[in-house]
């Protein structure tokens, strides 16, 4: 039931009529608290795409109050709520449009929108990181690596993730193991306290066999 409910709402989201999605969600509410929680999560997602700040904040706070922290939706909701606490609607709007394109399975358009976010914008680093991730998934490794090199020029929050992604592009995408090993080793030196430290060491041992 839960999977089919998610699928029904996602299909409606992909069609782009956000007002209709909200109406559809409202029609599914029942006496089942678990189902209602799923519907509230979907409402947050839909209100995010439609840039309804008050509703995003209201439903995010409501859901986070009862949702276990280990729930796979918890961090996603927290991330959305944080955006609206930290940035203005004007700063978030373009980013939200890109995320909406993703739910519509329009990855290339999402990347194009993310790339329109100016370097001086507060969400630039986040937009670039997500564009890099999407380009990697599309196996457009040259563009992804070009963006990584550009972002590495300035220290930022994504330095760890960028270095791992760069290494994995060489490792799994381009099958250039020597380059990957160099980056992995550099990572261990630069980020000895990283939660990824042991995973990187294990990968290096595999590559040494």
PDB file of C-alpha atoms in Angstrom:
ATOM      1  CA  UNK A   1       0.000   0.000   0.000  1.00  0.00           C
ATOM      2  CA  UNK A   2       2.779   2.435   0.972  1.00  0.00           C
ATOM      3  CA  UNK A   3       4.787   1.785  -2.204  1.00  0.00           C
ATOM      4  CA  UNK A   4       1.725   2.077  -4.430  1.00  0.00           C
ATOM      5  CA  UNK A   5       0.692   5.302  -2.694  1.00  0.00           C
ATOM      6  CA  UNK A   6       4.140   6.805  -3.259  1.00  0.00           C
ATOM      7  CA  UNK A   7       4.035   5.685  -6.886  1.00  0.00           C
ATOM      8  CA  UNK A   8       0.603   7.230  -7.495  1.00  0.00           C
ATOM      9  CA  UNK A   9       1.687  10.577  -6.069  1.00  0.00           C
ATOM     10  CA  UNK A  10       5.015  10.525  -7.940  1.00  0.00           C
ATOM     11  CA  UNK A  11       3.189   9.870 -11.214  1.00  0.00           C
ATOM     12  CA  UNK A  12       0.974  12.873 -10.537  1.00  0.00           C
ATOM     13  CA  UNK A  13       4.018  14.969  -9.627  1.00  0.00           C
ATOM     14  CA  UNK A  14       5.703  14.019 -12.889  1.00  0.00           C
ATOM     15  CA  UNK A  15       2.729  15.469 -14.778  1.00  0.00           C
ATOM     16  CA  UNK A  16       3.545  18.889 -13.325  1.00  0.00           C
ATOM     17  CA  UNK A  17       0.140  19.930 -11.930  1.00  0.00           C
ATOM     18  CA  UNK A  18       1.129  20.656  -8.347  1.00  0.00           C
ATOM     19  CA  UNK A  19      -2.277  21.930  -7.260  1.00  0.00           C
ATOM     20  CA  UNK A  20      -3.827  18.673  -8.430  1.00  0.00           C
ATOM     21  CA  UNK A  21      -1.182  16.729  -6.490  1.00  0.00           C
ATOM     22  CA  UNK A  22      -2.169  18.496  -3.265  1.00  0.00           C
ATOM     23  CA  UNK A  23      -5.819  17.701  -3.938  1.00  0.00           C
ATOM     24  CA  UNK A  24      -4.921  14.075  -4.606  1.00  0.00           C
ATOM     25  CA  UNK A  25      -2.922  13.862  -1.368  1.00  0.00           C
ATOM     26  CA  UNK A  26      -5.816  15.365   0.616  1.00  0.00           C
ATOM     27  CA  UNK A  27      -8.176  12.735  -0.788  1.00  0.00           C
ATOM     28  CA  UNK A  28      -5.995   9.912   0.591  1.00  0.00           C
ATOM     29  CA  UNK A  29      -5.977  10.950   4.273  1.00  0.00           C
ATOM     30  CA  UNK A  30      -7.498   8.333   6.594  1.00  0.00           C
ATOM     31  CA  UNK A  31      -7.375   7.051  10.178  1.00  0.00           C
ATOM     32  CA  UNK A  32      -4.090   5.296   9.436  1.00  0.00           C
ATOM     33  CA  UNK A  33      -1.292   7.348  11.053  1.00  0.00           C
ATOM     34  CA  UNK A  34       1.431   5.652   9.015  1.00  0.00           C
ATOM     35  CA  UNK A  35      -0.300   6.454   5.731  1.00  0.00           C
ATOM     36  CA  UNK A  36      -0.978  10.024   6.865  1.00  0.00           C
ATOM     37  CA  UNK A  37       2.708  10.444   7.663  1.00  0.00           C
ATOM     38  CA  UNK A  38       3.629   9.390   4.117  1.00  0.00           C
ATOM     39  CA  UNK A  39       1.094  11.874   2.757  1.00  0.00           C
ATOM     40  CA  UNK A  40       2.533  14.669   4.888  1.00  0.00           C
ATOM     41  CA  UNK A  41       6.029  13.887   3.549  1.00  0.00           C
ATOM     42  CA  UNK A  42       4.672  14.095  -0.001  1.00  0.00           C
ATOM     43  CA  UNK A  43       3.005  17.399   0.864  1.00  0.00           C
ATOM     44  CA  UNK A  44       6.338  18.816   1.988  1.00  0.00           C
ATOM     45  CA  UNK A  45       7.890  17.717  -1.296  1.00  0.00           C
ATOM     46  CA  UNK A  46       5.062  19.254  -3.332  1.00  0.00           C
ATOM     47  CA  UNK A  47       4.998  22.509  -1.389  1.00  0.00           C
ATOM     48  CA  UNK A  48       8.774  22.740  -1.866  1.00  0.00           C
ATOM     49  CA  UNK A  49       8.399  22.489  -5.639  1.00  0.00           C
ATOM     50  CA  UNK A  50       5.634  25.108  -5.611  1.00  0.00           C
ATOM     51  CA  UNK A  51       7.633  27.357  -3.228  1.00  0.00           C
ATOM     52  CA  UNK A  52       4.941  27.520  -0.553  1.00  0.00           C
ATOM     53  CA  UNK A  53       7.195  28.583   2.311  1.00  0.00           C
ATOM     54  CA  UNK A  54       4.644  28.588   5.145  1.00  0.00           C
ATOM     55  CA  UNK A  55       3.310  25.142   4.269  1.00  0.00           C
ATOM     56  CA  UNK A  56       6.806  23.668   3.901  1.00  0.00           C
ATOM     57  CA  UNK A  57       7.774  24.893   7.354  1.00  0.00           C
ATOM     58  CA  UNK A  58       4.461  23.855   8.955  1.00  0.00           C
ATOM     59  CA  UNK A  59       4.438  20.295   7.610  1.00  0.00           C
ATOM     60  CA  UNK A  60       8.184  19.804   8.046  1.00  0.00           C
ATOM     61  CA  UNK A  61       8.007  20.693  11.720  1.00  0.00           C
ATOM     62  CA  UNK A  62       4.931  18.504  12.129  1.00  0.00           C
ATOM     63  CA  UNK A  63       6.502  15.453  10.481  1.00  0.00           C
ATOM     64  CA  UNK A  64       9.932  15.799  12.112  1.00  0.00           C
ATOM     65  CA  UNK A  65       8.307  15.835  15.533  1.00  0.00           C
ATOM     66  CA  UNK A  66       7.082  12.239  15.084  1.00  0.00           C
ATOM     67  CA  UNK A  67       9.408  10.792  12.467  1.00  0.00           C
ATOM     68  CA  UNK A  68      12.257   8.575  13.788  1.00  0.00           C
ATOM     69  CA  UNK A  69      15.682   9.988  12.909  1.00  0.00           C
ATOM     70  CA  UNK A  70      16.646   6.726  11.222  1.00  0.00           C
ATOM     71  CA  UNK A  71      13.732   7.054   8.784  1.00  0.00           C
ATOM     72  CA  UNK A  72      15.059   7.497   5.239  1.00  0.00           C
ATOM     73  CA  UNK A  73      12.935  10.648   4.789  1.00  0.00           C
ATOM     74  CA  UNK A  74      14.192  12.406   7.928  1.00  0.00           C
ATOM     75  CA  UNK A  75      17.351  14.006   6.528  1.00  0.00           C
ATOM     76  CA  UNK A  76      15.648  14.993   3.266  1.00  0.00           C
ATOM     77  CA  UNK A  77      12.928  16.865   5.176  1.00  0.00           C
ATOM     78  CA  UNK A  78      15.519  18.461   7.436  1.00  0.00           C
ATOM     79  CA  UNK A  79      17.466  19.627   4.373  1.00  0.00           C
ATOM     80  CA  UNK A  80      14.362  21.215   2.837  1.00  0.00           C
ATOM     81  CA  UNK A  81      13.411  22.896   6.103  1.00  0.00           C
ATOM     82  CA  UNK A  82      16.962  24.220   6.489  1.00  0.00           C
ATOM     83  CA  UNK A  83      16.814  25.822   3.046  1.00  0.00           C
ATOM     84  CA  UNK A  84      13.772  27.861   4.032  1.00  0.00           C
ATOM     85  CA  UNK A  85      15.329  28.874   7.341  1.00  0.00           C
ATOM     86  CA  UNK A  86      18.621  29.926   5.745  1.00  0.00           C
ATOM     87  CA  UNK A  87      17.638  31.465   2.394  1.00  0.00           C
ATOM     88  CA  UNK A  88      15.070  33.727   0.804  1.00  0.00           C
ATOM     89  CA  UNK A  89      12.464  32.474  -1.677  1.00  0.00           C
ATOM     90  CA  UNK A  90      14.363  34.188  -4.496  1.00  0.00           C
ATOM     91  CA  UNK A  91      17.516  32.248  -3.604  1.00  0.00           C
ATOM     92  CA  UNK A  92      15.707  28.893  -3.423  1.00  0.00           C
ATOM     93  CA  UNK A  93      13.380  29.191  -6.424  1.00  0.00           C
ATOM     94  CA  UNK A  94      15.777  28.154  -9.203  1.00  0.00           C
ATOM     95  CA  UNK A  95      17.115  25.273  -7.139  1.00  0.00           C
ATOM     96  CA  UNK A  96      13.547  24.053  -6.465  1.00  0.00           C
ATOM     97  CA  UNK A  97      12.809  24.147 -10.210  1.00  0.00           C
ATOM     98  CA  UNK A  98      15.804  21.887 -10.845  1.00  0.00           C
ATOM     99  CA  UNK A  99      14.676  19.422  -8.181  1.00  0.00           C
ATOM    100  CA  UNK A 100      11.202  19.370  -9.730  1.00  0.00           C
ATOM    101  CA  UNK A 101      12.710  18.462 -13.107  1.00  0.00           C
ATOM    102  CA  UNK A 102      14.365  15.480 -11.445  1.00  0.00           C
ATOM    103  CA  UNK A 103      11.064  14.096 -10.138  1.00  0.00           C
ATOM    104  CA  UNK A 104       9.805  14.457 -13.713  1.00  0.00           C
ATOM    105  CA  UNK A 105      12.795  12.377 -14.868  1.00  0.00           C
ATOM    106  CA  UNK A 106      14.229  15.315 -16.817  1.00  0.00           C
ATOM    107  CA  UNK A 107      17.811  15.053 -15.607  1.00  0.00           C
ATOM    108  CA  UNK A 108      19.433  17.036 -18.427  1.00  0.00           C
ATOM    109  CA  UNK A 109      17.055  19.948 -17.873  1.00  0.00           C
ATOM    110  CA  UNK A 110      17.747  19.779 -14.136  1.00  0.00           C
ATOM    111  CA  UNK A 111      21.494  20.089 -14.792  1.00  0.00           C
ATOM    112  CA  UNK A 112      20.920  23.027 -17.145  1.00  0.00           C
ATOM    113  CA  UNK A 113      18.868  24.839 -14.483  1.00  0.00           C
ATOM    114  CA  UNK A 114      21.445  24.142 -11.757  1.00  0.00           C
ATOM    115  CA  UNK A 115      24.133  25.571 -14.041  1.00  0.00           C
ATOM    116  CA  UNK A 116      22.227  28.868 -14.310  1.00  0.00           C
ATOM    117  CA  UNK A 117      22.755  29.578 -10.601  1.00  0.00           C
ATOM    118  CA  UNK A 118      25.399  32.308 -10.490  1.00  0.00           C
ATOM    119  CA  UNK A 119      28.737  31.815  -8.753  1.00  0.00           C
ATOM    120  CA  UNK A 120      28.024  34.658  -6.348  1.00  0.00           C
ATOM    121  CA  UNK A 121      24.705  33.082  -5.287  1.00  0.00           C
ATOM    122  CA  UNK A 122      24.488  31.555  -1.820  1.00  0.00           C
ATOM    123  CA  UNK A 123      23.316  28.194  -3.208  1.00  0.00           C
ATOM    124  CA  UNK A 124      25.999  28.013  -5.912  1.00  0.00           C
ATOM    125  CA  UNK A 125      28.143  25.326  -4.254  1.00  0.00           C
ATOM    126  CA  UNK A 126      25.136  23.128  -3.524  1.00  0.00           C
ATOM    127  CA  UNK A 127      23.868  23.536  -7.103  1.00  0.00           C
ATOM    128  CA  UNK A 128      27.278  22.711  -8.570  1.00  0.00           C
ATOM    129  CA  UNK A 129      27.707  19.667  -6.355  1.00  0.00           C
ATOM    130  CA  UNK A 130      24.330  18.292  -7.402  1.00  0.00           C
ATOM    131  CA  UNK A 131      25.079  19.024 -11.066  1.00  0.00           C
ATOM    132  CA  UNK A 132      28.360  17.107 -10.728  1.00  0.00           C
ATOM    133  CA  UNK A 133      26.539  14.161  -9.168  1.00  0.00           C
ATOM    134  CA  UNK A 134      23.948  14.121 -11.959  1.00  0.00           C
ATOM    135  CA  UNK A 135      26.577  14.423 -14.690  1.00  0.00           C
ATOM    136  CA  UNK A 136      28.448  11.509 -13.130  1.00  0.00           C
ATOM    137  CA  UNK A 137      25.269   9.428 -13.196  1.00  0.00           C
ATOM    138  CA  UNK A 138      24.896  10.329 -16.872  1.00  0.00           C
ATOM    139  CA  UNK A 139      28.501   9.242 -17.444  1.00  0.00           C
ATOM    140  CA  UNK A 140      29.392  12.745 -18.588  1.00  0.00           C
ATOM    141  CA  UNK A 141      32.671  12.438 -16.744  1.00  0.00           C
ATOM    142  CA  UNK A 142      34.575  15.232 -18.490  1.00  0.00           C
ATOM    143  CA  UNK A 143      32.026  17.854 -17.438  1.00  0.00           C
ATOM    144  CA  UNK A 144      31.854  16.445 -13.915  1.00  0.00           C
ATOM    145  CA  UNK A 145      35.640  16.494 -13.523  1.00  0.00           C
ATOM    146  CA  UNK A 146      35.848  20.017 -14.947  1.00  0.00           C
ATOM    147  CA  UNK A 147      33.359  21.228 -12.339  1.00  0.00           C
ATOM    148  CA  UNK A 148      35.182  19.374  -9.565  1.00  0.00           C
ATOM    149  CA  UNK A 149      38.458  21.090 -10.473  1.00  0.00           C
ATOM    150  CA  UNK A 150      36.716  24.452 -10.488  1.00  0.00           C
ATOM    151  CA  UNK A 151      35.126  23.879  -7.064  1.00  0.00           C
ATOM    152  CA  UNK A 152      38.376  22.603  -5.547  1.00  0.00           C
ATOM    153  CA  UNK A 153      39.968  26.025  -6.100  1.00  0.00           C
ATOM    154  CA  UNK A 154      37.965  27.341  -3.150  1.00  0.00           C
ATOM    155  CA  UNK A 155      37.695  25.470   0.120  1.00  0.00           C
ATOM    156  CA  UNK A 156      34.063  24.627   0.746  1.00  0.00           C
ATOM    157  CA  UNK A 157      31.698  22.318   2.605  1.00  0.00           C
ATOM    158  CA  UNK A 158      31.785  19.709  -0.170  1.00  0.00           C
ATOM    159  CA  UNK A 159      35.557  19.143  -0.304  1.00  0.00           C
ATOM    160  CA  UNK A 160      35.369  15.605   1.119  1.00  0.00           C
ATOM    161  CA  UNK A 161      32.500  14.507  -1.105  1.00  0.00           C
ATOM    162  CA  UNK A 162      34.106  16.084  -4.164  1.00  0.00           C
ATOM    163  CA  UNK A 163      37.369  14.229  -3.645  1.00  0.00           C
ATOM    164  CA  UNK A 164      35.573  10.903  -3.196  1.00  0.00           C
ATOM    165  CA  UNK A 165      33.453  11.528  -6.274  1.00  0.00           C
ATOM    166  CA  UNK A 166      36.530  12.451  -8.295  1.00  0.00           C
ATOM    167  CA  UNK A 167      38.302   9.267  -7.203  1.00  0.00           C
ATOM    168  CA  UNK A 168      35.263   7.122  -8.002  1.00  0.00           C
ATOM    169  CA  UNK A 169      34.965   8.632 -11.481  1.00  0.00           C
ATOM    170  CA  UNK A 170      38.545   7.556 -12.213  1.00  0.00           C
ATOM    171  CA  UNK A 171      38.082   4.255 -10.366  1.00  0.00           C
ATOM    172  CA  UNK A 172      34.733   2.982 -11.624  1.00  0.00           C
ATOM    173  CA  UNK A 173      33.813   5.307 -14.474  1.00  0.00           C
ATOM    174  CA  UNK A 174      37.037   5.733 -16.432  1.00  0.00           C
ATOM    175  CA  UNK A 175      38.813   2.628 -15.071  1.00  0.00           C
ATOM    176  CA  UNK A 176      41.974   4.650 -14.459  1.00  0.00           C
ATOM    177  CA  UNK A 177      43.018   2.928 -11.253  1.00  0.00           C
ATOM    178  CA  UNK A 178      46.374   4.676 -10.806  1.00  0.00           C
ATOM    179  CA  UNK A 179      44.752   8.123 -10.802  1.00  0.00           C
ATOM    180  CA  UNK A 180      42.069   6.857  -8.428  1.00  0.00           C
ATOM    181  CA  UNK A 181      44.666   5.476  -5.992  1.00  0.00           C
ATOM    182  CA  UNK A 182      46.490   8.824  -5.904  1.00  0.00           C
ATOM    183  CA  UNK A 183      43.272  10.637  -5.023  1.00  0.00           C
ATOM    184  CA  UNK A 184      42.278   8.042  -2.411  1.00  0.00           C
ATOM    185  CA  UNK A 185      45.686   8.341  -0.731  1.00  0.00           C
ATOM    186  CA  UNK A 186      45.460  12.120  -0.769  1.00  0.00           C
ATOM    187  CA  UNK A 187      42.022  11.853   0.808  1.00  0.00           C
ATOM    188  CA  UNK A 188      43.348   9.745   3.703  1.00  0.00           C
ATOM    189  CA  UNK A 189      46.043  12.340   4.333  1.00  0.00           C
ATOM    190  CA  UNK A 190      43.687  15.335   4.188  1.00  0.00           C
ATOM    191  CA  UNK A 191      40.686  13.848   6.034  1.00  0.00           C
ATOM    192  CA  UNK A 192      41.936  11.406   8.713  1.00  0.00           C
ATOM    193  CA  UNK A 193      38.765  11.924  10.786  1.00  0.00           C
ATOM    194  CA  UNK A 194      36.359  11.359   7.919  1.00  0.00           C
ATOM    195  CA  UNK A 195      33.517   8.856   8.329  1.00  0.00           C
ATOM    196  CA  UNK A 196      34.616   7.531   4.918  1.00  0.00           C
ATOM    197  CA  UNK A 197      38.206   6.883   6.053  1.00  0.00           C
ATOM    198  CA  UNK A 198      37.869   3.127   6.636  1.00  0.00           C
ATOM    199  CA  UNK A 199      35.875   2.612   3.430  1.00  0.00           C
ATOM    200  CA  UNK A 200      38.623   4.327   1.430  1.00  0.00           C
ATOM    201  CA  UNK A 201      41.290   2.178   3.089  1.00  0.00           C
ATOM    202  CA  UNK A 202      39.324  -0.958   2.212  1.00  0.00           C
ATOM    203  CA  UNK A 203      39.037   0.159  -1.414  1.00  0.00           C
ATOM    204  CA  UNK A 204      42.779   0.812  -1.567  1.00  0.00           C
ATOM    205  CA  UNK A 205      43.459  -2.706  -0.293  1.00  0.00           C
ATOM    206  CA  UNK A 206      41.170  -4.123  -3.002  1.00  0.00           C
ATOM    207  CA  UNK A 207      43.016  -2.141  -5.669  1.00  0.00           C
ATOM    208  CA  UNK A 208      46.365  -3.388  -4.384  1.00  0.00           C
ATOM    209  CA  UNK A 209      45.420  -7.070  -4.888  1.00  0.00           C
TER     210      UNK A 209
END
